[in-house]
Amino acid sequence: MTPQEAVQARQIIGLIVPSIPRNFFNWISVAAWLWLSPDGKGGGGGGQAYDTLGDATGFTFPIPPLLRPLSILREMHPEVDHRRWQSVLLQFGRSREHVRLAYAFDDPLRWMITEGNYASMIRAIRPDFAGLSGPGGGADDLDTRWLQQ
């Protein structure tokens, strides 16, 4: 992820975090899938918040505030026909270093969780930050101050 992508990712994260259900306050990581229409005027998505045991709870978030940073993120890849860039998987944890982006082209529903795929997809999109430096998986070492920046 480039520094410019990281700026947009953190802006999106800041807009998503307030929507995590309050009863899931002990979340350690989130996987959010977002899609953007070719003209950048519409979009959608959803999220899964994971706790230390790997249990997940689904949630939604307001899309209109995300349209601008998503459009900017898409425009950062002029080497490809950005209209094909339709979906992004944003994975993040409570540590500033724990942010990852993955893109899907021509497949706006790539990471969408449905009745038919929920059991496998919830596991497939779960963030794994074990190989990264920074605070680990315990809820006691979580630092959320960067989320307010």
Short mmCIF file of C-alpha atoms in Angstrom, two decimals:
data_model
loop_
_atom_site.label_atom_id
_atom_site.label_comp_id
_atom_site.label_asym_id
_atom_site.label_seq_id
_atom_site.Cartn_x
_atom_site.Cartn_y
_atom_site.Cartn_z
CA MET A 1 0.00 0.00 0.00
CA THR A 2 1.37 3.37 -0.96
CA PRO A 3 1.42 6.27 1.51
CA GLN A 4 -1.32 7.96 -0.54
CA GLU A 5 -3.48 4.84 -0.36
CA ALA A 6 -2.87 4.69 3.40
CA VAL A 7 -4.20 8.24 3.83
CA GLN A 8 -7.46 7.35 2.09
CA ALA A 9 -7.69 3.99 3.90
CA ARG A 10 -7.35 5.70 7.28
CA GLN A 11 -10.00 8.25 6.33
CA ILE A 12 -12.37 5.41 5.40
CA ILE A 13 -11.52 3.58 8.63
CA GLY A 14 -12.35 6.69 10.64
CA LEU A 15 -15.77 6.78 8.99
CA ILE A 16 -16.44 3.06 9.51
CA VAL A 17 -15.34 2.59 13.15
CA PRO A 18 -18.25 4.53 14.72
CA SER A 19 -20.65 2.03 13.12
CA ILE A 20 -19.15 -1.03 14.83
CA PRO A 21 -21.85 -2.29 17.22
CA ARG A 22 -21.27 -1.03 20.75
CA ASN A 23 -21.87 -4.49 22.19
CA PHE A 24 -18.81 -5.65 20.22
CA PHE A 25 -16.49 -3.16 21.97
CA ASN A 26 -13.74 -5.79 22.25
CA TRP A 27 -13.17 -6.02 18.49
CA ILE A 28 -9.57 -6.52 17.41
CA SER A 29 -9.93 -6.42 13.64
CA VAL A 30 -12.39 -5.50 10.92
CA ALA A 31 -12.89 -6.60 7.35
CA ALA A 32 -14.97 -4.16 5.30
CA TRP A 33 -15.84 -4.72 1.67
CA LEU A 34 -16.87 -1.74 -0.38
CA TRP A 35 -17.96 -1.35 -3.96
CA LEU A 36 -18.11 1.77 -6.08
CA SER A 37 -20.13 2.43 -9.21
CA PRO A 38 -18.20 3.29 -12.41
CA ASP A 39 -19.18 6.96 -12.12
CA GLY A 40 -18.27 7.13 -8.41
CA LYS A 41 -21.73 8.37 -7.44
CA GLY A 42 -23.01 5.17 -5.85
CA GLY A 43 -21.65 2.38 -3.74
CA GLY A 44 -22.30 -0.09 -1.00
CA GLY A 45 -20.66 -2.53 1.34
CA GLY A 46 -20.64 -4.07 4.75
CA GLY A 47 -18.29 -5.13 7.50
CA GLN A 48 -17.39 -7.88 9.91
CA ALA A 49 -15.80 -7.08 13.27
CA TYR A 50 -13.75 -9.90 14.84
CA ASP A 51 -12.87 -10.48 18.48
CA THR A 52 -9.85 -12.29 19.96
CA LEU A 53 -11.60 -15.66 19.63
CA GLY A 54 -12.30 -15.09 15.94
CA ASP A 55 -16.01 -14.64 16.48
CA ALA A 56 -17.50 -12.07 14.13
CA THR A 57 -20.46 -9.76 14.04
CA GLY A 58 -21.71 -8.12 10.87
CA PHE A 59 -22.52 -4.44 10.63
CA THR A 60 -23.28 -1.74 8.10
CA PHE A 61 -22.11 1.84 7.79
CA PRO A 62 -23.26 4.97 5.94
CA ILE A 63 -22.02 4.93 2.34
CA PRO A 64 -22.34 8.61 1.21
CA PRO A 65 -19.40 9.84 3.37
CA LEU A 66 -17.21 7.07 1.89
CA LEU A 67 -17.81 7.92 -1.77
CA ARG A 68 -15.18 10.67 -2.01
CA PRO A 69 -12.28 8.76 -0.38
CA LEU A 70 -13.23 5.63 -2.35
CA SER A 71 -13.20 7.61 -5.60
CA ILE A 72 -9.82 9.11 -4.74
CA LEU A 73 -8.47 5.66 -3.91
CA ARG A 74 -9.64 4.33 -7.26
CA GLU A 75 -8.07 7.24 -9.16
CA MET A 76 -4.66 6.39 -7.65
CA HIS A 77 -4.30 3.56 -10.16
CA PRO A 78 -4.10 5.30 -13.56
CA GLU A 79 -2.27 2.32 -15.03
CA VAL A 80 -5.54 0.38 -15.19
CA ASP A 81 -8.98 1.23 -16.50
CA HIS A 82 -10.31 2.47 -13.17
CA ARG A 83 -13.90 1.85 -14.22
CA ARG A 84 -13.10 -1.84 -13.82
CA TRP A 85 -12.04 -1.22 -10.19
CA GLN A 86 -15.27 -2.04 -8.54
CA SER A 87 -14.56 -3.51 -5.13
CA VAL A 88 -12.05 -3.16 -2.34
CA LEU A 89 -11.48 -5.21 0.79
CA LEU A 90 -10.22 -3.03 3.62
CA GLN A 91 -8.82 -4.94 6.58
CA PHE A 92 -7.70 -3.15 9.70
CA GLY A 93 -6.90 -3.69 13.35
CA ARG A 94 -6.42 -1.41 16.30
CA SER A 95 -2.75 -0.84 15.60
CA ARG A 96 -1.80 1.82 13.06
CA GLU A 97 0.35 -0.72 11.19
CA HIS A 98 -2.56 -3.11 10.76
CA VAL A 99 -4.15 -1.83 7.55
CA ARG A 100 -4.42 -3.77 4.31
CA LEU A 101 -6.19 -3.16 0.99
CA ALA A 102 -7.09 -5.66 -1.73
CA TYR A 103 -8.78 -4.74 -5.00
CA ALA A 104 -11.16 -6.68 -7.24
CA PHE A 105 -11.75 -5.77 -10.86
CA ASP A 106 -14.96 -6.59 -12.75
CA ASP A 107 -16.42 -8.22 -9.63
CA PRO A 108 -18.30 -5.76 -7.40
CA LEU A 109 -19.60 -8.52 -5.14
CA ARG A 110 -16.25 -10.34 -4.68
CA TRP A 111 -16.26 -10.16 -0.87
CA MET A 112 -19.98 -9.78 -0.28
CA ILE A 113 -21.30 -12.03 2.48
CA THR A 114 -24.51 -13.79 1.52
CA GLU A 115 -26.73 -16.48 2.98
CA GLY A 116 -25.03 -19.01 0.74
CA ASN A 117 -21.39 -18.15 1.51
CA TYR A 118 -21.35 -16.60 4.98
CA ALA A 119 -19.62 -19.48 6.79
CA SER A 120 -16.66 -19.62 4.41
CA MET A 121 -16.50 -15.91 3.53
CA ILE A 122 -16.39 -14.72 7.16
CA ARG A 123 -13.29 -16.91 7.63
CA ALA A 124 -11.80 -15.98 4.26
CA ILE A 125 -11.88 -12.20 4.79
CA ARG A 126 -10.77 -12.27 8.44
CA PRO A 127 -7.64 -10.13 8.79
CA ASP A 128 -4.46 -11.93 9.84
CA PHE A 129 -1.88 -9.47 11.11
CA ALA A 130 0.29 -12.06 12.89
CA GLY A 131 3.30 -11.36 10.66
CA LEU A 132 3.29 -7.60 11.18
CA SER A 133 5.10 -5.68 13.89
CA GLY A 134 3.19 -3.66 16.44
CA PRO A 135 0.69 -4.54 19.14
CA GLY A 136 -0.53 -8.09 18.96
CA GLY A 137 -3.85 -9.77 19.37
CA GLY A 138 -4.69 -9.26 23.03
CA ALA A 139 -7.49 -6.80 23.72
CA ASP A 140 -5.50 -5.29 26.59
CA ASP A 141 -2.73 -3.95 24.31
CA LEU A 142 -5.03 -2.24 21.86
CA ASP A 143 -4.43 1.42 21.10
CA THR A 144 -7.28 3.19 19.34
CA ARG A 145 -6.00 6.78 19.53
CA TRP A 146 -4.93 6.72 15.87
CA LEU A 147 -8.51 5.94 14.83
CA GLN A 148 -9.58 9.44 15.87
CA GLN A 149 -6.93 11.15 13.70
#
